[in-house]
Amino acid sequence: MSILNVNPTRMEMKRLQQRLKTASRGHKLLKDKTDEMIRRFIELARENKRLREETERELGGALASFAAARAVTDSRVVEEAILMPSRKVEIVSDSRKVMGIDVPSIEIKDDGGELYPYSFLSVTERLDNSVRGLNAVVVKLIKLAETEKACNMLAEEIEKNKRRVNALENIMIPQLTETIKYIKMKLDESERSATVRLMKVKDIINS
């Protein structure tokens, strides 16, 4: 491990000792923060997995119902039935803090309009199931996108923190420690040399 290019003085040693103390404290704080971020990331990743599995399952069911509805009903009748949706959904995008990181927060506002924009006499129950399923899955798709983005942002921040922790642990702290040892050794050598010179001077005076 290389040492810093500094003058081996007591003042410099005290300055480096203070830097070492600050770096050690910062290392501990960063490591604790990274551990907590990993814990929160695991929670979000589990939630993301659950939402993805539910969304894929429900979307598959809704699309299967739609395909079945088209198979037993004239395509033009199905298209006309769903051509003009009667329900409006508004998405309000904001942000929230997760371990100091601004992650997206999406709120869905439903105007509460009629779910089925068609006459029940013109289509089968399968289309009702499809419309109901797709309406529910849209909410989960948006929630899934929100959670997935939060996971990605948290993963990036964890990686950055790990690099900082590694830099402190493997470079800065060892370098400061070795430099302090080097300065102390030089100061001890200077003290021994001064003591030897003093003893020689005494011998010369006493002889």
Backbone as JSON, one array per atom type, in Angstrom:
{
  "sequence": "MSILNVNPTRMEMKRLQQRLKTASRGHKLLKDKTDEMIRRFIELARENKRLREETERELGGALASFAAARAVTDSRVVEEAILMPSRKVEIVSDSRKVMGIDVPSIEIKDDGGELYPYSFLSVTERLDNSVRGLNAVVVKLIKLAETEKACNMLAEEIEKNKRRVNALENIMIPQLTETIKYIKMKLDESERSATVRLMKVKDIINS",
  "N": [[0.85, -1.2, 0.0], [0.7, 2.12, -0.98], [1.95, 5.23, 0.37], [0.8, 8.51, 1.4], [2.02, 11.52, -0.06], [3.46, 13.43, 2.03], [4.7, 15.83, 4.44], [6.65, 14.59, 7.12], [5.58, 15.49, 9.85], [4.5, 16.44, 13.19], [2.19, 17.97, 13.17], [1.13, 17.38, 10.67], [0.64, 14.67, 11.06], [-1.36, 14.74, 13.03], [-3.38, 15.96, 11.55], [-3.85, 14.01, 9.59], [-4.65, 11.91, 11.22], [-7.11, 12.89, 12.09], [-8.45, 12.93, 9.65], [-8.49, 10.2, 9.16], [-10.1, 9.32, 11.23], [-12.53, 10.56, 10.52], [-12.95, 9.34, 8.03], [-13.24, 6.66, 8.8], [-15.56, 6.79, 10.35], [-17.34, 7.67, 8.38], [-17.21, 5.47, 6.67], [-18.43, 3.46, 8.22], [-21.03, 4.54, 8.49], [-21.85, 4.64, 5.8], [-21.74, 1.93, 5.17], [-23.67, 0.86, 6.9], [-25.89, 2.2, 5.89], [-25.96, 1.14, 3.3], [-26.49, -1.55, 3.85], [-29.08, -1.33, 4.93], [-30.39, -0.29, 2.69], [-30.17, -2.46, 0.96], [-31.8, -4.27, 2.29], [-34.29, -2.96, 2.04], [-34.46, -2.99, -0.73], [-34.71, -5.74, -1.25], [-37.24, -6.2, -0.18], [-38.8, -4.61, -1.91], [-38.21, -5.91, -4.32], [-39.37, -8.4, -3.92], [-42.05, -7.63, -3.76], [-42.31, -6.62, -6.33], [-41.96, -8.95, -7.84], [-44.21, -10.43, -7.03], [-46.29, -8.74, -7.97], [-45.74, -8.8, -10.72], [-46.15, -11.51, -11.37], [-48.89, -11.79, -10.72], [-49.98, -9.86, -12.45], [-49.27, -10.85, -15.01], [-50.65, -13.26, -14.96], [-53.36, -12.44, -14.65], [-53.63, -10.76, -16.86], [-53.24, -12.57, -18.92], [-55.53, -14.16, -18.53], [-57.59, -12.29, -19.04], [-57.11, -11.65, -21.73], [-57.5, -14.13, -22.86], [-60.22, -14.47, -22.4], [-61.15, -12.41, -24.0], [-60.37, -13.31, -26.53], [-61.95, -15.59, -26.66], [-64.48, -14.41, -26.65], [-64.45, -13.09, -29.11], [-64.38, -15.29, -30.72], [-66.91, -16.4, -30.62], [-68.6, -14.39, -31.21], [-69.53, -11.96, -33.64], [-66.83, -10.2, -35.11], [-67.06, -7.48, -35.76], [-69.14, -6.66, -34.15], [-68.04, -6.98, -31.62], [-65.88, -5.15, -31.74], [-67.29, -2.73, -32.13], [-68.61, -2.64, -29.72], [-66.66, -2.11, -27.82], [-65.49, 0.15, -28.7], [-65.91, 2.83, -27.87], [-64.89, 3.8, -24.95], [-66.34, 4.26, -21.7], [-65.36, 5.0, -19.31], [-63.04, 6.99, -17.56], [-59.63, 7.28, -16.72], [-57.32, 8.84, -14.66], [-53.9, 9.56, -14.32], [-51.73, 10.46, -11.81], [-48.62, 11.64, -11.35], [-45.98, 11.55, -9.04], [-43.42, 11.85, -6.52], [-41.65, 9.89, -4.05], [-39.8, 9.35, -1.01], [-37.31, 6.95, -0.62], [-35.05, 5.72, 1.44], [-33.72, 8.16, 1.17], [-33.74, 8.5, -1.56], [-35.33, 9.75, -4.42], [-38.04, 8.23, -5.59], [-40.43, 7.14, -8.08], [-43.91, 7.87, -7.57], [-47.09, 6.86, -8.18], [-50.38, 7.8, -8.62], [-53.65, 6.66, -9.13], [-56.55, 7.88, -10.51], [-59.89, 7.28, -10.74], [-62.77, 7.99, -12.61], [-65.1, 6.79, -11.99], [-66.96, 6.01, -13.87], [-69.23, 4.17, -16.07], [-68.46, 0.76, -16.34], [-68.89, -1.07, -18.37], [-69.16, -0.34, -21.65], [-71.32, -0.92, -23.38], [-74.2, -2.66, -24.71], [-75.57, -5.35, -22.9], [-76.97, -7.23, -24.28], [-75.91, -7.53, -26.79], [-73.49, -8.85, -26.74], [-71.43, -11.56, -25.4], [-70.98, -13.13, -22.13], [-68.31, -13.58, -21.88], [-66.95, -11.41, -22.97], [-67.59, -9.47, -21.09], [-66.17, -10.48, -18.91], [-63.58, -10.18, -19.89], [-63.32, -7.37, -20.22], [-63.68, -6.54, -17.58], [-61.5, -7.83, -16.39], [-59.3, -6.67, -17.77], [-59.6, -4.03, -17.0], [-59.0, -4.21, -14.27], [-56.38, -5.11, -14.4], [-54.93, -3.04, -15.5], [-54.49, -1.21, -13.44], [-52.74, -2.69, -11.86], [-50.63, -2.98, -13.63], [-49.65, -0.37, -13.8], [-48.86, 0.01, -11.15], [-46.94, -1.97, -11.03], [-45.04, -0.95, -12.82], [-44.25, 1.3, -11.37], [-43.11, 0.13, -9.06], [-41.08, -1.42, -10.19], [-39.42, 0.51, -11.33], [-38.59, 1.83, -9.01], [-37.11, -0.23, -7.83], [-35.0, -0.46, -9.7], [-33.78, 2.08, -9.46], [-33.01, 2.03, -6.79], [-31.24, -0.11, -6.82], [-29.18, 0.94, -8.41], [-28.27, 2.98, -6.72], [-27.39, 1.49, -4.54], [-25.24, 0.18, -5.7], [-23.54, 2.35, -6.22], [-23.03, 3.19, -3.58], [-21.72, 0.92, -2.62], [-19.36, 1.03, -4.08], [-18.25, 3.35, -3.0], [-17.91, 2.54, -0.32], [-16.08, 0.44, -0.68], [-13.91, 1.88, -1.74], [-13.21, 3.48, 0.44], [-12.65, 1.47, 2.31], [-10.66, -0.16, 1.15], [-8.76, 1.49, 0.0], [-8.53, 4.35, 0.84], [-8.64, 4.37, 3.77], [-6.65, 2.36, 4.52], [-4.43, 3.61, 3.3], [-4.21, 6.06, 4.65], [-3.74, 5.04, 7.23], [-1.27, 3.71, 6.88], [0.32, 5.88, 6.18], [0.25, 7.45, 8.49], [1.56, 5.68, 10.23], [4.06, 5.69, 9.01], [4.85, 8.41, 9.35], [4.93, 8.51, 12.14], [6.98, 6.68, 12.62], [9.13, 8.07, 11.43], [9.18, 10.35, 13.04], [9.85, 9.17, 15.5], [12.38, 8.22, 14.85], [13.68, 10.66, 14.46], [13.55, 11.68, 17.05], [15.13, 9.79, 18.41], [17.56, 10.25, 17.13], [18.0, 12.89, 17.9], [18.28, 12.51, 20.65], [20.6, 10.94, 20.76], [22.46, 12.76, 19.69], [22.36, 14.72, 21.65], [23.38, 13.32, 23.85], [25.98, 12.88, 22.97], [26.91, 15.48, 22.86], [26.85, 16.09, 25.57], [28.79, 14.3, 26.49], [31.03, 15.36, 25.24], [31.17, 17.85, 26.5], [31.6, 17.05, 29.14], [34.02, 15.76, 29.01]],
  "CA": [[0.0, 0.0, 0.0], [1.49, 3.35, -1.06], [1.6, 6.24, 1.37], [0.59, 9.85, 0.87], [3.23, 12.35, -0.15], [3.3, 14.5, 3.01], [5.85, 16.07, 5.33], [6.49, 13.82, 8.37], [5.57, 16.37, 11.02], [3.42, 16.14, 14.14], [0.97, 18.66, 12.72], [0.59, 16.6, 9.55], [0.13, 13.42, 11.61], [-2.64, 15.04, 13.67], [-4.35, 16.22, 10.48], [-4.18, 12.72, 8.98], [-5.42, 11.14, 12.21], [-8.48, 13.41, 12.04], [-9.02, 12.44, 8.39], [-8.73, 8.77, 9.33], [-11.27, 9.2, 12.11], [-13.7, 10.93, 9.71], [-13.13, 8.3, 7.0], [-13.73, 5.44, 9.47], [-16.95, 7.04, 10.7], [-18.08, 7.69, 7.12], [-17.27, 4.09, 6.19], [-19.46, 2.75, 9.0], [-22.35, 5.08, 8.14], [-22.17, 4.2, 4.44], [-21.97, 0.48, 5.19], [-24.98, 0.66, 7.53], [-26.91, 2.67, 4.94], [-26.02, 0.17, 2.2], [-27.18, -2.75, 4.37], [-30.51, -1.02, 5.02], [-30.9, -0.16, 1.32], [-30.31, -3.82, 0.42], [-33.0, -4.83, 2.92], [-35.46, -2.35, 1.4], [-34.47, -3.46, -2.11], [-35.25, -7.11, -1.25], [-38.69, -6.06, 0.03], [-39.38, -4.11, -3.17], [-38.05, -6.94, -5.35], [-40.4, -9.41, -3.66], [-43.32, -7.02, -4.16], [-42.28, -6.54, -7.79], [-42.17, -10.33, -8.35], [-45.62, -10.77, -6.78], [-47.12, -7.96, -8.89], [-45.51, -9.28, -12.08], [-46.82, -12.8, -11.54], [-50.34, -11.54, -10.72], [-50.32, -9.12, -13.67], [-49.17, -11.75, -16.16], [-51.73, -14.25, -14.86], [-54.65, -11.79, -14.89], [-53.65, -10.28, -18.25], [-53.47, -13.75, -19.76], [-56.94, -14.55, -18.4], [-58.44, -11.29, -19.71], [-56.92, -11.78, -23.17], [-58.13, -15.39, -23.25], [-61.66, -14.2, -22.43], [-61.42, -11.58, -25.18], [-60.25, -14.18, -27.7], [-63.14, -16.46, -26.67], [-65.61, -13.57, -27.04], [-64.37, -12.87, -30.56], [-64.6, -16.55, -31.42], [-68.34, -16.74, -30.66], [-69.36, -13.19, -31.58], [-69.01, -11.29, -34.83], [-65.75, -9.28, -34.77], [-67.53, -6.09, -35.86], [-69.98, -6.4, -32.97], [-67.11, -6.83, -30.48], [-65.16, -3.89, -31.91], [-68.22, -1.62, -31.89], [-68.99, -2.65, -28.3], [-65.59, -1.56, -26.98], [-64.86, 1.26, -29.42], [-66.0, 4.08, -27.12], [-64.89, 3.56, -23.5], [-67.15, 5.23, -20.95], [-64.68, 5.28, -18.04], [-61.77, 7.7, -17.71], [-58.67, 7.09, -15.63], [-56.27, 9.86, -14.65], [-52.69, 9.15, -13.61], [-51.02, 11.59, -11.2], [-47.26, 11.2, -11.05], [-45.27, 12.31, -8.01], [-42.26, 11.09, -6.04], [-41.56, 9.65, -2.61], [-38.43, 9.07, -0.57], [-36.93, 5.63, -0.11], [-33.65, 5.82, 1.84], [-33.17, 9.39, 0.63], [-33.79, 8.51, -3.03], [-36.65, 10.11, -4.97], [-38.56, 7.2, -6.5], [-41.76, 7.55, -8.55], [-45.14, 7.5, -6.87], [-48.16, 7.07, -9.16], [-51.73, 7.67, -8.08], [-54.64, 6.45, -10.19], [-57.86, 8.45, -10.19], [-60.94, 6.73, -11.61], [-63.94, 8.87, -12.54], [-66.25, 6.01, -11.54], [-67.94, 5.84, -14.95], [-69.72, 2.82, -16.37], [-67.37, -0.13, -16.73], [-69.21, -1.76, -19.63], [-69.68, 0.69, -22.56], [-72.1, -1.56, -24.44], [-75.42, -3.34, -24.27], [-75.3, -6.75, -22.57], [-77.69, -8.1, -25.21], [-75.18, -7.69, -28.05], [-72.25, -9.62, -26.58], [-71.49, -12.65, -24.42], [-70.38, -12.9, -20.8], [-66.84, -13.64, -22.0], [-66.45, -10.05, -23.17], [-67.7, -8.82, -19.78], [-65.02, -10.94, -18.11], [-62.36, -9.59, -20.45], [-63.3, -5.94, -19.89], [-63.47, -6.44, -16.13], [-60.13, -8.25, -16.11], [-58.35, -5.67, -18.28], [-59.73, -2.84, -16.16], [-58.27, -4.46, -13.02], [-54.96, -5.33, -14.64], [-54.31, -1.75, -15.79], [-54.04, -0.67, -12.16], [-51.56, -3.45, -11.44], [-49.54, -2.66, -14.57], [-49.08, 0.92, -13.38], [-48.18, -0.25, -9.86], [-45.76, -2.76, -11.36], [-44.06, -0.02, -13.4], [-43.75, 2.13, -10.27], [-42.26, -0.69, -8.19], [-39.89, -1.83, -10.94], [-38.54, 1.68, -11.44], [-38.0, 2.04, -7.68], [-36.08, -1.27, -7.68], [-33.84, -0.1, -10.54], [-33.11, 3.26, -8.88], [-32.39, 1.61, -5.53], [-30.1, -0.96, -7.18], [-28.11, 1.83, -8.86], [-27.72, 3.69, -5.55], [-26.66, 0.49, -3.76], [-23.97, -0.04, -6.4], [-22.71, 3.53, -5.96], [-22.6, 3.15, -2.18], [-20.74, -0.16, -2.47], [-18.08, 1.52, -4.61], [-17.71, 4.29, -2.01], [-17.47, 1.75, 0.83], [-14.86, -0.27, -1.08], [-12.83, 2.86, -1.88], [-12.78, 3.83, 1.79], [-12.14, 0.3, 3.02], [-9.48, -0.78, 0.52], [-7.78, 2.47, -0.48], [-8.3, 5.55, 1.65], [-8.34, 4.08, 5.19], [-5.32, 1.76, 4.62], [-3.4, 4.59, 2.92], [-4.05, 6.98, 5.78], [-3.14, 4.28, 8.33], [0.15, 3.49, 6.57], [1.01, 7.18, 6.2], [0.39, 7.82, 9.91], [2.63, 4.83, 10.76], [5.32, 6.18, 8.44], [5.2, 9.68, 10.02], [5.3, 8.18, 13.51], [8.31, 6.08, 12.56], [10.09, 9.14, 11.14], [9.29, 11.19, 14.24], [10.59, 8.39, 16.49], [13.78, 8.23, 14.41], [14.2, 12.01, 14.73], [13.73, 11.79, 18.51], [16.29, 9.0, 18.79], [18.76, 10.95, 16.64], [18.22, 14.06, 18.75], [18.77, 12.02, 21.94], [22.0, 10.53, 20.56], [23.27, 13.98, 19.54], [22.43, 15.36, 22.97], [24.3, 12.55, 24.69], [27.34, 13.14, 22.47], [27.27, 16.84, 23.29], [27.13, 15.99, 27.01], [30.07, 13.62, 26.63], [32.09, 16.3, 24.85], [31.27, 18.88, 27.55], [32.12, 16.44, 30.39], [35.37, 15.23, 28.84]],
  "C": [[0.89, 1.25, 0.0], [1.03, 4.34, 0.01], [1.42, 7.58, 0.69], [1.89, 10.64, 0.89], [3.04, 13.58, 0.75], [4.6, 14.68, 3.79], [5.64, 15.33, 6.64], [6.61, 14.69, 9.62], [4.41, 15.99, 11.93], [2.11, 16.78, 13.72], [0.3, 17.87, 11.59], [-0.01, 15.28, 10.06], [-1.23, 13.64, 12.29], [-3.73, 15.27, 12.62], [-4.81, 14.9, 9.84], [-4.97, 11.83, 9.94], [-6.88, 11.58, 12.24], [-9.18, 12.93, 10.77], [-9.36, 10.96, 8.5], [-9.98, 8.54, 10.19], [-12.56, 9.5, 11.32], [-14.01, 9.86, 8.67], [-13.7, 7.03, 7.61], [-15.2, 5.6, 9.85], [-17.83, 7.03, 9.44], [-18.25, 6.3, 6.54], [-18.36, 3.32, 6.9], [-20.86, 3.21, 8.63], [-22.78, 4.6, 6.76], [-22.49, 2.71, 4.4], [-23.34, 0.17, 5.8], [-26.11, 1.07, 6.58], [-27.07, 1.67, 3.79], [-26.76, -1.09, 2.64], [-28.69, -2.52, 4.44], [-31.14, -0.89, 3.63], [-31.09, -1.53, 0.68], [-31.55, -4.47, 1.0], [-34.27, -4.29, 2.27], [-35.59, -2.81, -0.05], [-35.08, -4.87, -2.2], [-36.76, -7.08, -1.07], [-39.38, -5.63, -1.27], [-39.31, -5.17, -4.28], [-39.09, -8.05, -5.18], [-41.79, -8.91, -4.08], [-43.42, -6.95, -5.68], [-42.56, -7.91, -8.41], [-43.64, -10.73, -8.2], [-46.53, -10.06, -7.78], [-46.97, -8.46, -10.33], [-46.25, -10.59, -12.33], [-48.34, -12.62, -11.61], [-50.77, -10.86, -12.02], [-50.31, -10.03, -14.89], [-50.32, -12.76, -16.16], [-53.08, -13.61, -15.23], [-54.76, -11.26, -16.33], [-53.9, -11.43, -19.21], [-54.92, -14.19, -19.72], [-57.86, -13.6, -19.14], [-58.33, -11.42, -21.23], [-57.55, -13.08, -23.69], [-59.65, -15.21, -23.35], [-62.03, -13.37, -23.66], [-61.36, -12.42, -26.45], [-61.48, -15.1, -27.81], [-64.37, -15.67, -27.1], [-65.62, -13.32, -28.54], [-64.67, -14.13, -31.35], [-66.09, -16.87, -31.57], [-69.22, -15.56, -31.05], [-68.72, -12.55, -32.79], [-67.98, -10.22, -34.42], [-66.2, -7.83, -34.79], [-68.37, -5.71, -34.65], [-69.09, -6.15, -31.75], [-66.39, -5.49, -30.56], [-66.04, -2.69, -31.65], [-68.56, -1.5, -30.41], [-67.94, -1.96, -27.43], [-64.92, -0.34, -27.61], [-64.85, 2.55, -28.61], [-66.04, 3.79, -25.62], [-65.63, 4.65, -22.75], [-66.49, 5.6, -19.61], [-63.33, 5.94, -18.32], [-60.9, 7.48, -16.47], [-57.58, 8.15, -15.76], [-55.1, 9.36, -13.8], [-51.97, 10.39, -13.11], [-49.65, 11.09, -10.75], [-46.61, 12.14, -10.04], [-44.03, 11.52, -7.62], [-42.35, 10.91, -4.53], [-40.13, 9.26, -2.28], [-38.31, 7.63, -0.09], [-35.43, 5.68, 0.16], [-32.97, 7.05, 1.21], [-33.19, 9.5, -0.88], [-35.21, 8.86, -3.46], [-37.08, 9.04, -5.98], [-39.98, 7.61, -6.92], [-42.9, 7.04, -7.68], [-46.31, 7.86, -7.79], [-49.51, 6.81, -8.51], [-52.72, 7.58, -9.24], [-55.99, 6.98, -9.72], [-58.87, 7.98, -11.23], [-62.18, 7.61, -11.47], [-65.22, 8.13, -12.15], [-67.32, 5.82, -12.6], [-68.33, 4.39, -15.15], [-68.59, 1.95, -16.9], [-67.62, -0.76, -18.1], [-69.87, -0.76, -20.59], [-70.55, 0.11, -23.69], [-73.34, -2.2, -23.83], [-75.09, -4.81, -24.02], [-75.97, -7.72, -23.55], [-76.87, -8.42, -26.45], [-73.95, -8.57, -27.94], [-72.44, -10.72, -25.52], [-70.82, -12.25, -23.1], [-68.85, -12.89, -20.87], [-66.25, -12.25, -22.21], [-66.54, -9.25, -21.87], [-66.5, -9.19, -18.91], [-63.72, -10.3, -18.58], [-62.24, -8.11, -20.08], [-63.03, -5.74, -18.4], [-62.02, -6.78, -15.76], [-59.1, -7.22, -16.57], [-58.4, -4.39, -17.46], [-58.93, -3.0, -14.85], [-56.77, -4.54, -13.26], [-54.23, -4.03, -14.97], [-53.74, -1.13, -14.52], [-52.76, -1.37, -11.72], [-50.37, -3.2, -12.36], [-48.85, -1.36, -14.17], [-48.31, 0.77, -12.08], [-46.9, -1.03, -10.09], [-44.65, -1.87, -11.93], [-43.42, 0.85, -12.32], [-42.75, 1.36, -9.41], [-40.96, -1.08, -8.91], [-38.9, -0.68, -11.09], [-37.85, 1.96, -10.11], [-36.89, 1.02, -7.42], [-34.82, -0.91, -8.46], [-33.06, 1.06, -9.94], [-32.39, 2.9, -7.59], [-31.16, 0.75, -5.81], [-28.91, -0.11, -7.63], [-27.44, 2.53, -7.67], [-26.94, 2.73, -4.66], [-25.29, 0.26, -4.38], [-23.01, 1.13, -6.17], [-22.16, 3.51, -4.54], [-21.55, 2.07, -1.94], [-19.37, 0.28, -2.98], [-17.43, 2.49, -3.63], [-17.15, 3.54, -0.8], [-16.16, 1.03, 0.51], [-13.67, 0.67, -1.2], [-12.3, 3.27, -0.51], [-12.06, 2.67, 2.47], [-10.81, -0.2, 2.47], [-8.41, 0.21, 0.07], [-7.51, 3.55, 0.55], [-7.88, 5.24, 3.09], [-6.97, 3.4, 5.33], [-4.19, 2.74, 4.29], [-3.14, 5.59, 4.04], [-3.35, 6.29, 6.96], [-1.63, 4.1, 8.11], [0.94, 4.8, 6.62], [1.25, 7.64, 7.63], [1.51, 6.99, 10.55], [4.01, 5.32, 10.29], [5.77, 7.46, 9.14], [5.65, 9.4, 11.45], [6.7, 7.57, 13.57], [9.39, 7.14, 12.33], [10.28, 10.04, 12.36], [10.07, 10.48, 15.34], [12.08, 8.36, 16.14], [14.42, 9.58, 14.72], [14.46, 12.19, 16.23], [14.96, 11.0, 18.97], [17.59, 9.68, 18.36], [19.08, 12.17, 17.5], [18.77, 13.66, 20.11], [20.24, 11.62, 21.85], [22.9, 11.75, 20.45], [23.46, 14.68, 20.89], [23.4, 14.65, 23.89], [25.75, 12.78, 24.26], [27.82, 14.52, 22.91], [27.64, 16.83, 24.77], [28.5, 15.35, 27.26], [31.22, 14.56, 26.3], [32.3, 17.33, 25.93], [31.94, 18.3, 28.79], [33.56, 15.93, 30.24], [36.43, 16.31, 28.99]]
}
